[in-house]
PDB file of C-alpha atoms in Angstrom:
ATOM      1  CA  MET A 112      18.728  -6.297 -57.771  1.00  0.00           C
ATOM      2  CA  LEU A 113      17.226  -6.004 -54.301  1.00  0.00           C
ATOM      3  CA  SER A 114      20.651  -6.164 -52.678  1.00  0.00           C
ATOM      4  CA  ASP A 115      21.866  -3.123 -54.630  1.00  0.00           C
ATOM      5  CA  SER A 116      19.221  -0.923 -53.024  1.00  0.00           C
ATOM      6  CA  LEU A 117      20.082  -2.300 -49.596  1.00  0.00           C
ATOM      7  CA  ARG A 118      23.749  -1.445 -50.140  1.00  0.00           C
ATOM      8  CA  ASP A 119      22.803   2.095 -51.191  1.00  0.00           C
ATOM      9  CA  PHE A 120      20.564   2.467 -48.143  1.00  0.00           C
ATOM     10  CA  LEU A 121      23.258   1.318 -45.723  1.00  0.00           C
ATOM     11  CA  GLY A 122      25.707   3.758 -47.276  1.00  0.00           C
ATOM     12  CA  HIS A 123      23.124   6.523 -46.930  1.00  0.00           C
ATOM     13  CA  ILE A 124      22.452   5.979 -43.226  1.00  0.00           C
ATOM     14  CA  ARG A 125      26.157   5.680 -42.413  1.00  0.00           C
ATOM     15  CA  LEU A 126      27.505   8.605 -44.428  1.00  0.00           C
ATOM     16  CA  GLU A 127      24.635  11.051 -44.844  1.00  0.00           C
ATOM     17  CA  ARG A 128      22.618  10.462 -41.693  1.00  0.00           C
ATOM     18  CA  GLY A 129      25.621   9.682 -39.500  1.00  0.00           C
ATOM     19  CA  LEU A 130      24.037   6.744 -37.696  1.00  0.00           C
ATOM     20  CA  SER A 131      26.259   4.554 -35.558  1.00  0.00           C
ATOM     21  CA  GLU A 132      27.712   1.325 -36.876  1.00  0.00           C
ATOM     22  CA  LEU A 133      25.650  -0.589 -34.326  1.00  0.00           C
ATOM     23  CA  THR A 134      22.421   0.961 -35.621  1.00  0.00           C
ATOM     24  CA  ALA A 135      23.456   0.335 -39.225  1.00  0.00           C
ATOM     25  CA  LEU A 136      24.148  -3.326 -38.424  1.00  0.00           C
ATOM     26  CA  ALA A 137      20.692  -3.672 -36.841  1.00  0.00           C
ATOM     27  CA  TYR A 138      19.073  -2.261 -39.997  1.00  0.00           C
ATOM     28  CA  LYS A 139      21.238  -4.545 -42.131  1.00  0.00           C
ATOM     29  CA  SER A 140      20.265  -7.652 -40.171  1.00  0.00           C
ATOM     30  CA  ASP A 141      16.523  -6.909 -40.296  1.00  0.00           C
ATOM     31  CA  LEU A 142      16.504  -5.956 -43.966  1.00  0.00           C
ATOM     32  CA  GLU A 143      18.599  -8.898 -45.123  1.00  0.00           C
ATOM     33  CA  LEU A 144      15.983 -11.189 -43.583  1.00  0.00           C
ATOM     34  CA  PHE A 145      13.181  -9.266 -45.269  1.00  0.00           C
ATOM     35  CA  LEU A 146      14.917  -9.225 -48.659  1.00  0.00           C
ATOM     36  CA  GLY A 147      15.592 -12.938 -48.315  1.00  0.00           C
ATOM     37  CA  TYR A 148      11.874 -13.464 -47.767  1.00  0.00           C
ATOM     38  CA  LEU A 149      11.012 -11.402 -50.853  1.00  0.00           C
ATOM     39  CA  ASP A 150      13.577 -13.233 -52.972  1.00  0.00           C
ATOM     40  CA  ASN A 151      13.311 -16.824 -51.753  1.00  0.00           C
ATOM     41  CA  GLU A 152       9.672 -17.106 -50.701  1.00  0.00           C
ATOM     42  CA  LEU A 153       7.849 -14.640 -52.966  1.00  0.00           C
ATOM     43  CA  LYS A 154      10.295 -14.747 -55.910  1.00  0.00           C
ATOM     44  CA  LEU A 155      10.228 -10.956 -56.264  1.00  0.00           C
ATOM     45  CA  SER A 156      13.017  -9.054 -57.966  1.00  0.00           C
ATOM     46  CA  ASP A 157      11.615  -5.511 -57.896  1.00  0.00           C
ATOM     47  CA  PHE A 158      10.475  -3.449 -54.914  1.00  0.00           C
ATOM     48  CA  SER A 159       7.606  -2.050 -56.981  1.00  0.00           C
ATOM     49  CA  GLU A 160       6.021  -5.524 -56.789  1.00  0.00           C
ATOM     50  CA  VAL A 161       5.896  -5.524 -52.986  1.00  0.00           C
ATOM     51  CA  VAL A 162       2.510  -4.858 -51.409  1.00  0.00           C
ATOM     52  CA  ARG A 163       1.672  -4.033 -47.818  1.00  0.00           C
ATOM     53  CA  ASP A 164       0.355  -7.523 -47.132  1.00  0.00           C
ATOM     54  CA  ASP A 165       3.781  -8.962 -47.994  1.00  0.00           C
ATOM     55  CA  ILE A 166       5.245  -6.984 -45.105  1.00  0.00           C
ATOM     56  CA  LEU A 167       2.512  -8.097 -42.720  1.00  0.00           C
ATOM     57  CA  ASP A 168       2.970 -11.727 -43.772  1.00  0.00           C
ATOM     58  CA  PHE A 169       6.718 -11.411 -43.127  1.00  0.00           C
ATOM     59  CA  LEU A 170       6.066 -10.082 -39.628  1.00  0.00           C
ATOM     60  CA  GLU A 171       3.450 -12.769 -39.047  1.00  0.00           C
ATOM     61  CA  LEU A 172       6.000 -15.476 -39.834  1.00  0.00           C
ATOM     62  CA  GLY A 173       8.331 -13.988 -37.244  1.00  0.00           C
ATOM     63  CA  GLN A 174       5.475 -13.931 -34.789  1.00  0.00           C
ATOM     64  CA  ALA A 175       4.805 -17.614 -35.470  1.00  0.00           C
ATOM     65  CA  ASP A 176       8.486 -18.318 -34.774  1.00  0.00           C
ATOM     66  CA  GLY A 177       8.070 -16.850 -31.307  1.00  0.00           C
ATOM     67  CA  LEU A 178       9.802 -13.497 -31.811  1.00  0.00           C
ATOM     68  CA  SER A 179       9.054 -10.860 -29.194  1.00  0.00           C
ATOM     69  CA  SER A 180       6.866  -7.845 -29.880  1.00  0.00           C
ATOM     70  CA  SER A 181       9.887  -5.570 -29.521  1.00  0.00           C
ATOM     71  CA  THR A 182      11.811  -7.528 -32.172  1.00  0.00           C
ATOM     72  CA  LEU A 183       8.863  -7.426 -34.570  1.00  0.00           C
ATOM     73  CA  ALA A 184       8.413  -3.717 -33.911  1.00  0.00           C
ATOM     74  CA  ARG A 185      12.094  -3.087 -34.649  1.00  0.00           C
ATOM     75  CA  ARG A 186      11.839  -5.018 -37.908  1.00  0.00           C
ATOM     76  CA  LEU A 187       8.872  -2.931 -38.981  1.00  0.00           C
ATOM     77  CA  VAL A 188      10.774   0.262 -38.180  1.00  0.00           C
ATOM     78  CA  SER A 189      13.667  -0.956 -40.347  1.00  0.00           C
ATOM     79  CA  ILE A 190      11.327  -1.737 -43.238  1.00  0.00           C
ATOM     80  CA  LYS A 191       9.523   1.613 -42.941  1.00  0.00           C
ATOM     81  CA  VAL A 192      12.783   3.598 -42.949  1.00  0.00           C
ATOM     82  CA  PHE A 193      14.034   1.557 -45.912  1.00  0.00           C
ATOM     83  CA  PHE A 194      10.871   2.123 -47.966  1.00  0.00           C
ATOM     84  CA  ARG A 195      10.950   5.823 -47.179  1.00  0.00           C
ATOM     85  CA  PHE A 196      14.469   5.848 -48.646  1.00  0.00           C
ATOM     86  CA  LEU A 197      13.336   3.882 -51.725  1.00  0.00           C
ATOM     87  CA  ALA A 198      10.537   6.378 -52.364  1.00  0.00           C
ATOM     88  CA  PHE A 199      12.891   9.343 -51.919  1.00  0.00           C
ATOM     89  CA  GLU A 200      15.334   7.806 -54.403  1.00  0.00           C
ATOM     90  CA  LYS A 201      12.470   7.113 -56.873  1.00  0.00           C
ATOM     91  CA  VAL A 202      13.125   3.372 -56.747  1.00  0.00           C
ATOM     92  CA  ILE A 203       9.404   3.020 -56.011  1.00  0.00           C
ATOM     93  CA  SER A 204       6.614   5.441 -56.910  1.00  0.00           C
ATOM     94  CA  HIS A 205       5.311   5.792 -53.357  1.00  0.00           C
ATOM     95  CA  ASP A 206       5.964   4.540 -49.838  1.00  0.00           C
ATOM     96  CA  ILE A 207       3.526   1.687 -49.187  1.00  0.00           C
ATOM     97  CA  THR A 208       4.426   1.640 -45.482  1.00  0.00           C
ATOM     98  CA  GLU A 209       3.346   5.234 -44.884  1.00  0.00           C
ATOM     99  CA  ILE A 210      -0.144   4.348 -43.697  1.00  0.00           C
ATOM    100  CA  MET A 211       1.103   1.567 -41.419  1.00  0.00           C
ATOM    101  CA  ASP A 212       1.055   2.705 -37.807  1.00  0.00           C
ATOM    102  CA  GLY A 213       4.509   3.004 -36.331  1.00  0.00           C
ATOM    103  CA  PRO A 214       5.321   0.554 -33.530  1.00  0.00           C
ATOM    104  CA  ARG A 215       6.002   3.501 -31.203  1.00  0.00           C
ATOM    105  CA  LEU A 216       2.223   3.878 -31.100  1.00  0.00           C
ATOM    106  CA  TRP A 217       1.712   0.217 -30.222  1.00  0.00           C
ATOM    107  CA  GLN A 218       1.826  -0.987 -26.664  1.00  0.00           C
ATOM    108  CA  VAL A 219       2.358  -4.457 -28.132  1.00  0.00           C
ATOM    109  CA  LEU A 220       2.033  -6.029 -31.532  1.00  0.00           C
ATOM    110  CA  PRO A 221      -1.284  -7.829 -30.931  1.00  0.00           C
ATOM    111  CA  ASP A 222      -1.504 -11.449 -31.955  1.00  0.00           C
ATOM    112  CA  PHE A 223      -5.228 -11.486 -32.594  1.00  0.00           C
ATOM    113  CA  LEU A 224      -8.532 -10.191 -31.300  1.00  0.00           C
ATOM    114  CA  GLY A 225     -10.529 -12.172 -28.790  1.00  0.00           C
ATOM    115  CA  VAL A 226     -13.944 -13.425 -29.868  1.00  0.00           C
ATOM    116  CA  SER A 227     -15.645 -10.821 -27.665  1.00  0.00           C
ATOM    117  CA  GLU A 228     -13.525  -8.070 -29.254  1.00  0.00           C
ATOM    118  CA  VAL A 229     -14.497  -9.271 -32.727  1.00  0.00           C
ATOM    119  CA  ASP A 230     -18.148  -9.328 -31.676  1.00  0.00           C
ATOM    120  CA  SER A 231     -17.835  -5.727 -30.467  1.00  0.00           C
ATOM    121  CA  LEU A 232     -16.170  -4.686 -33.713  1.00  0.00           C
ATOM    122  CA  LEU A 233     -18.800  -6.347 -35.900  1.00  0.00           C
ATOM    123  CA  ALA A 234     -21.637  -4.917 -33.807  1.00  0.00           C
ATOM    124  CA  VAL A 235     -20.630  -1.316 -34.585  1.00  0.00           C
ATOM    125  CA  TYR A 236     -22.518  -1.151 -37.888  1.00  0.00           C
ATOM    126  CA  SER A 237     -24.890  -4.083 -37.409  1.00  0.00           C
ATOM    127  CA  GLY A 238     -28.549  -3.111 -37.755  1.00  0.00           C
ATOM    128  CA  LYS A 239     -27.749   0.438 -38.856  1.00  0.00           C
ATOM    129  CA  HIS A 240     -29.658   1.992 -41.776  1.00  0.00           C
ATOM    130  CA  GLU A 241     -27.123   4.453 -43.211  1.00  0.00           C
ATOM    131  CA  LEU A 242     -25.784   3.335 -46.585  1.00  0.00           C
ATOM    132  CA  LEU A 243     -22.115   3.414 -45.591  1.00  0.00           C
ATOM    133  CA  ALA A 244     -22.862   1.644 -42.315  1.00  0.00           C
ATOM    134  CA  ILE A 245     -24.542  -1.204 -44.234  1.00  0.00           C
ATOM    135  CA  ARG A 246     -21.579  -1.432 -46.604  1.00  0.00           C
ATOM    136  CA  ASN A 247     -18.994  -1.273 -43.837  1.00  0.00           C
ATOM    137  CA  CYS A 248     -20.858  -3.921 -41.849  1.00  0.00           C
ATOM    138  CA  ALA A 249     -20.596  -6.278 -44.823  1.00  0.00           C
ATOM    139  CA  ILE A 250     -16.897  -5.476 -45.266  1.00  0.00           C
ATOM    140  CA  LEU A 251     -16.067  -6.284 -41.642  1.00  0.00           C
ATOM    141  CA  GLU A 252     -18.129  -9.481 -41.722  1.00  0.00           C
ATOM    142  CA  VAL A 253     -16.353 -10.720 -44.859  1.00  0.00           C
ATOM    143  CA  LEU A 254     -12.880  -9.878 -43.555  1.00  0.00           C
ATOM    144  CA  TYR A 255     -13.469 -11.953 -40.438  1.00  0.00           C
ATOM    145  CA  ALA A 256     -15.634 -14.675 -41.999  1.00  0.00           C
ATOM    146  CA  SER A 257     -13.179 -15.510 -44.783  1.00  0.00           C
ATOM    147  CA  GLY A 258      -9.816 -14.203 -43.596  1.00  0.00           C
ATOM    148  CA  LEU A 259      -9.272 -12.080 -46.695  1.00  0.00           C
ATOM    149  CA  ARG A 260      -6.386  -9.695 -47.161  1.00  0.00           C
ATOM    150  CA  ALA A 261      -7.428  -6.073 -47.714  1.00  0.00           C
ATOM    151  CA  SER A 262      -6.161  -6.278 -51.293  1.00  0.00           C
ATOM    152  CA  GLU A 263      -8.257  -9.408 -51.902  1.00  0.00           C
ATOM    153  CA  LEU A 264     -11.373  -7.706 -50.595  1.00  0.00           C
ATOM    154  CA  THR A 265     -10.944  -4.665 -52.844  1.00  0.00           C
ATOM    155  CA  SER A 266     -10.535  -6.863 -55.934  1.00  0.00           C
ATOM    156  CA  LEU A 267     -13.413  -9.240 -55.081  1.00  0.00           C
ATOM    157  CA  ARG A 268     -15.834  -9.337 -58.030  1.00  0.00           C
ATOM    158  CA  LEU A 269     -19.577  -9.852 -58.079  1.00  0.00           C
ATOM    159  CA  ASP A 270     -19.300 -12.959 -60.214  1.00  0.00           C
ATOM    160  CA  LYS A 271     -16.899 -14.555 -57.716  1.00  0.00           C
ATOM    161  CA  VAL A 272     -19.462 -14.736 -54.889  1.00  0.00           C
ATOM    162  CA  ASP A 273     -21.657 -17.839 -54.774  1.00  0.00           C
ATOM    163  CA  PHE A 274     -24.432 -17.333 -52.240  1.00  0.00           C
ATOM    164  CA  ASN A 275     -26.028 -20.699 -52.974  1.00  0.00           C
ATOM    165  CA  GLU A 276     -22.898 -22.628 -52.011  1.00  0.00           C
ATOM    166  CA  GLY A 277     -21.445 -20.037 -49.633  1.00  0.00           C
ATOM    167  CA  TYR A 278     -18.052 -19.597 -51.325  1.00  0.00           C
ATOM    168  CA  LEU A 279     -15.889 -16.741 -52.513  1.00  0.00           C
ATOM    169  CA  ARG A 280     -13.399 -17.175 -55.331  1.00  0.00           C
ATOM    170  CA  VAL A 281     -10.535 -14.988 -54.207  1.00  0.00           C
ATOM    171  CA  LEU A 282      -7.720 -13.692 -56.372  1.00  0.00           C
ATOM    172  CA  GLY A 283      -4.802 -13.680 -53.955  1.00  0.00           C
ATOM    173  CA  LYS A 284      -1.198 -12.606 -54.151  1.00  0.00           C
ATOM    174  CA  ARG A 285       0.563 -13.294 -57.458  1.00  0.00           C
ATOM    175  CA  ASP A 286      -2.886 -13.791 -59.050  1.00  0.00           C
ATOM    176  CA  LYS A 287      -3.475 -17.190 -57.448  1.00  0.00           C
ATOM    177  CA  GLU A 288      -7.176 -17.985 -57.114  1.00  0.00           C
ATOM    178  CA  ARG A 289      -8.533 -19.943 -54.167  1.00  0.00           C
ATOM    179  CA  VAL A 290     -11.987 -20.849 -52.868  1.00  0.00           C
ATOM    180  CA  VAL A 291     -12.935 -19.656 -49.373  1.00  0.00           C
ATOM    181  CA  PRO A 292     -16.183 -20.333 -47.488  1.00  0.00           C
ATOM    182  CA  PHE A 293     -18.185 -17.671 -45.677  1.00  0.00           C
ATOM    183  CA  GLY A 294     -20.896 -18.153 -43.070  1.00  0.00           C
ATOM    184  CA  GLN A 295     -24.485 -17.035 -42.571  1.00  0.00           C
ATOM    185  CA  GLU A 296     -23.667 -13.765 -40.801  1.00  0.00           C
ATOM    186  CA  ALA A 297     -21.456 -12.584 -43.663  1.00  0.00           C
ATOM    187  CA  SER A 298     -23.955 -13.829 -46.234  1.00  0.00           C
ATOM    188  CA  GLN A 299     -26.804 -11.824 -44.705  1.00  0.00           C
ATOM    189  CA  ALA A 300     -24.663  -8.683 -44.464  1.00  0.00           C
ATOM    190  CA  MET A 301     -23.517  -8.988 -48.086  1.00  0.00           C
ATOM    191  CA  LEU A 302     -27.027  -9.630 -49.393  1.00  0.00           C
ATOM    192  CA  ARG A 303     -28.340  -6.582 -47.564  1.00  0.00           C
ATOM    193  CA  TYR A 304     -25.534  -4.505 -49.064  1.00  0.00           C
ATOM    194  CA  LEU A 305     -26.420  -5.795 -52.548  1.00  0.00           C
ATOM    195  CA  ARG A 306     -30.104  -4.990 -52.085  1.00  0.00           C
ATOM    196  CA  GLU A 307     -29.963  -1.628 -50.365  1.00  0.00           C
ATOM    197  CA  VAL A 308     -26.628   0.024 -51.106  1.00  0.00           C
ATOM    198  CA  ARG A 309     -24.678  -1.170 -54.113  1.00  0.00           C
ATOM    199  CA  PRO A 310     -27.283  -0.183 -56.754  1.00  0.00           C
ATOM    200  CA  LYS A 311     -27.169   3.388 -55.416  1.00  0.00           C
ATOM    201  CA  HIS A 312     -23.372   3.501 -55.685  1.00  0.00           C
ATOM    202  CA  ASP A 313     -23.115   1.751 -59.059  1.00  0.00           C
ATOM    203  CA  LYS A 314     -25.340   4.163 -60.969  1.00  0.00           C
ATOM    204  CA  SER A 315     -23.907   3.069 -64.329  1.00  0.00           C
ATOM    205  CA  GLY A 316     -24.564  -0.589 -63.566  1.00  0.00           C
ATOM    206  CA  VAL A 317     -21.254  -1.693 -65.076  1.00  0.00           C
ATOM    207  CA  ALA A 318     -18.921  -1.990 -62.061  1.00  0.00           C
ATOM    208  CA  LEU A 319     -17.459  -5.468 -61.606  1.00  0.00           C
ATOM    209  CA  GLU A 320     -16.135  -5.173 -58.064  1.00  0.00           C
ATOM    210  CA  PHE A 321     -18.354  -6.264 -55.186  1.00  0.00           C
ATOM    211  CA  PHE A 322     -17.605  -3.389 -52.807  1.00  0.00           C
ATOM    212  CA  LEU A 323     -17.746   0.172 -54.164  1.00  0.00           C
ATOM    213  CA  SER A 324     -17.190   3.724 -52.995  1.00  0.00           C
ATOM    214  CA  VAL A 325     -20.033   6.248 -53.024  1.00  0.00           C
ATOM    215  CA  ASN A 326     -18.780   7.300 -56.467  1.00  0.00           C
ATOM    216  CA  GLY A 327     -19.069   3.772 -57.833  1.00  0.00           C
ATOM    217  CA  ARG A 328     -15.336   3.124 -57.875  1.00  0.00           C
ATOM    218  CA  PRO A 329     -13.520   0.135 -56.357  1.00  0.00           C
ATOM    219  CA  LEU A 330     -12.402   0.726 -52.787  1.00  0.00           C
ATOM    220  CA  THR A 331      -8.688   1.102 -52.120  1.00  0.00           C
ATOM    221  CA  ARG A 332      -6.677  -0.862 -49.571  1.00  0.00           C
ATOM    222  CA  GLU A 333      -6.129   2.396 -47.700  1.00  0.00           C
ATOM    223  CA  ARG A 334      -9.885   2.896 -47.420  1.00  0.00           C
ATOM    224  CA  ILE A 335     -10.309  -0.625 -46.010  1.00  0.00           C
ATOM    225  CA  TRP A 336      -7.681   0.181 -43.376  1.00  0.00           C
ATOM    226  CA  MET A 337      -9.608   3.330 -42.430  1.00  0.00           C
ATOM    227  CA  ILE A 338     -12.931   1.479 -42.221  1.00  0.00           C
ATOM    228  CA  VAL A 339     -11.456  -1.123 -39.868  1.00  0.00           C
ATOM    229  CA  GLN A 340      -9.702   1.460 -37.711  1.00  0.00           C
ATOM    230  CA  ASP A 341     -12.827   3.660 -37.491  1.00  0.00           C
ATOM    231  CA  ALA A 342     -14.904   0.649 -36.433  1.00  0.00           C
ATOM    232  CA  ALA A 343     -12.360  -0.250 -33.745  1.00  0.00           C
ATOM    233  CA  ARG A 344     -12.475   3.299 -32.395  1.00  0.00           C
ATOM    234  CA  LEU A 345     -16.292   3.255 -32.293  1.00  0.00           C
ATOM    235  CA  ALA A 346     -16.197  -0.145 -30.573  1.00  0.00           C
ATOM    236  CA  GLY A 347     -13.857   1.211 -27.905  1.00  0.00           C
ATOM    237  CA  ILE A 348     -11.085  -1.249 -28.754  1.00  0.00           C
ATOM    238  CA  GLU A 349      -7.782   0.226 -27.629  1.00  0.00           C
ATOM    239  CA  LYS A 350      -5.491  -2.075 -29.616  1.00  0.00           C
ATOM    240  CA  ARG A 351      -4.070  -0.813 -32.886  1.00  0.00           C
ATOM    241  CA  ILE A 352      -6.380  -2.510 -35.389  1.00  0.00           C
ATOM    242  CA  TYR A 353      -5.711  -3.166 -39.064  1.00  0.00           C
ATOM    243  CA  PRO A 354      -7.325  -5.517 -41.628  1.00  0.00           C
ATOM    244  CA  HIS A 355      -4.645  -8.199 -41.335  1.00  0.00           C
ATOM    245  CA  LEU A 356      -5.452  -8.550 -37.640  1.00  0.00           C
ATOM    246  CA  LEU A 357      -8.941  -9.777 -38.571  1.00  0.00           C
ATOM    247  CA  ARG A 358      -7.317 -12.270 -40.937  1.00  0.00           C
ATOM    248  CA  HIS A 359      -5.080 -13.524 -38.147  1.00  0.00           C
ATOM    249  CA  SER A 360      -8.042 -13.643 -35.750  1.00  0.00           C
ATOM    250  CA  PHE A 361      -9.990 -15.685 -38.320  1.00  0.00           C
ATOM    251  CA  ALA A 362      -7.226 -18.301 -38.414  1.00  0.00           C
ATOM    252  CA  THR A 363      -6.573 -18.298 -34.673  1.00  0.00           C
ATOM    253  CA  HIS A 364     -10.230 -18.742 -33.729  1.00  0.00           C
ATOM    254  CA  LEU A 365     -10.670 -21.604 -36.183  1.00  0.00           C
ATOM    255  CA  LEU A 366      -7.524 -23.290 -34.869  1.00  0.00           C
ATOM    256  CA  ASN A 367      -8.473 -22.760 -31.225  1.00  0.00           C
ATOM    257  CA  ASN A 368     -11.829 -24.408 -31.883  1.00  0.00           C
ATOM    258  CA  GLY A 369     -10.223 -27.500 -33.396  1.00  0.00           C
ATOM    259  CA  ALA A 370     -10.031 -26.875 -37.149  1.00  0.00           C
ATOM    260  CA  ASP A 371      -7.238 -28.651 -39.018  1.00  0.00           C
ATOM    261  CA  LEU A 372      -4.210 -26.399 -39.496  1.00  0.00           C
ATOM    262  CA  ARG A 373      -3.756 -27.477 -43.112  1.00  0.00           C
ATOM    263  CA  VAL A 374      -7.360 -26.564 -43.935  1.00  0.00           C
ATOM    264  CA  ILE A 375      -6.823 -23.121 -42.430  1.00  0.00           C
ATOM    265  CA  GLN A 376      -3.646 -22.636 -44.430  1.00  0.00           C
ATOM    266  CA  GLU A 377      -5.500 -23.373 -47.649  1.00  0.00           C
ATOM    267  CA  MET A 378      -8.246 -20.934 -46.732  1.00  0.00           C
ATOM    268  CA  LEU A 379      -5.598 -18.272 -46.129  1.00  0.00           C
ATOM    269  CA  GLY A 380      -3.706 -19.029 -49.332  1.00  0.00           C
ATOM    270  CA  HIS A 381      -0.330 -18.904 -47.590  1.00  0.00           C
ATOM    271  CA  ALA A 382       2.689 -19.263 -49.877  1.00  0.00           C
ATOM    272  CA  SER A 383       5.590 -19.473 -47.415  1.00  0.00           C
ATOM    273  CA  VAL A 384       7.895 -22.490 -47.127  1.00  0.00           C
ATOM    274  CA  GLU A 385       6.616 -23.108 -43.617  1.00  0.00           C
ATOM    275  CA  THR A 386       3.072 -23.548 -44.876  1.00  0.00           C
ATOM    276  CA  THR A 387       3.801 -25.275 -48.169  1.00  0.00           C
ATOM    277  CA  GLN A 388       5.895 -27.960 -46.452  1.00  0.00           C
ATOM    278  CA  ILE A 389       2.804 -29.260 -44.667  1.00  0.00           C
ATOM    279  CA  TYR A 390       0.392 -28.269 -47.414  1.00  0.00           C
ATOM    280  CA  THR A 391      -1.996 -30.979 -48.553  1.00  0.00           C
ATOM    281  CA  HIS A 392      -4.859 -30.629 -50.988  1.00  0.00           C
ATOM    282  CA  THR A 393      -8.205 -30.083 -49.305  1.00  0.00           C
ATOM    283  CA  ASP A 394     -11.425 -30.224 -51.267  1.00  0.00           C
ATOM    284  CA  VAL A 395     -14.022 -27.462 -51.111  1.00  0.00           C
ATOM    285  CA  ASN A 396     -16.545 -29.554 -49.182  1.00  0.00           C
ATOM    286  CA  ARG A 397     -14.042 -30.249 -46.411  1.00  0.00           C
ATOM    287  CA  MET A 398     -13.195 -26.556 -46.140  1.00  0.00           C
ATOM    288  CA  ALA A 399     -16.891 -25.671 -45.936  1.00  0.00           C
ATOM    289  CA  GLN A 400     -17.477 -28.321 -43.272  1.00  0.00           C
ATOM    290  CA  ALA A 401     -14.559 -27.041 -41.186  1.00  0.00           C
ATOM    291  CA  HIS A 402     -15.740 -23.446 -41.550  1.00  0.00           C
ATOM    292  CA  LYS A 403     -19.313 -24.275 -40.550  1.00  0.00           C
ATOM    293  CA  GLN A 404     -18.202 -26.411 -37.607  1.00  0.00           C
ATOM    294  CA  PHE A 405     -15.479 -24.231 -36.141  1.00  0.00           C
ATOM    295  CA  HIS A 406     -16.003 -20.573 -37.134  1.00  0.00           C
ATOM    296  CA  PRO A 407     -17.815 -18.597 -34.394  1.00  0.00           C
ATOM    297  CA  ARG A 408     -20.124 -16.794 -36.848  1.00  0.00           C
ATOM    298  CA  SER A 409     -20.785 -19.530 -39.394  1.00  0.00           C
TER     299      SER A 409
END
């Protein structure tokens, strides 16, 4: 059970690390909330099932509830220390939080990127002729155009992209498929990648995934993180950037331009109680219309 590992962790930090009772109580409070989210919202019973996006979604819910950046940063610290303990105790095979930048490096936990910041980010590889630049341009365009999680982008298959209709069929968390529109900018970037780059990477011609490494293998979530962070550095963006921030920017920009919140929630594939309580079925045509009308690059 999840609670058993939490009990072991609290005993560890009290007895072996000698942390104060006040610090232990802070860890306990943060982690009980997180474990409640895993249990009640995601129906998970094993830490090996948790992915990085689950943690980001948990923090995003707190952000939506109006929690301060310092509170969110403290929660992330608690989760990172806990997962380090789980990996050390062999409860999980590896620490999925290791690549996540520590909040000590963040001035704030940014809500989203401004439209001008997104434009700067997407301009980094636009018009370049190097193979990886063309691929990375398409990756950034798709992340922002469709609000995909990094894990959804890495698992996106060729046969799930419909250029005629402008839709992706995305396999989200817990293997739930949803349909998400993408605009003209993303379409052009993806088509260029398919013409000029992918055939050179998929020398065997049998790869199913849309985006590939130079060796013809599917990209990892870690590689997507690096691509986004490298682009932010080249764009001169000083915020700590990660793929989920583009997802949040996607939703925020649509909402700020008047898109219906329930349509956005369906595009994102949210599974939390807060979103499912106001969830209503939206057909594909309505999603496409909202995307075309309200997304800055559609």
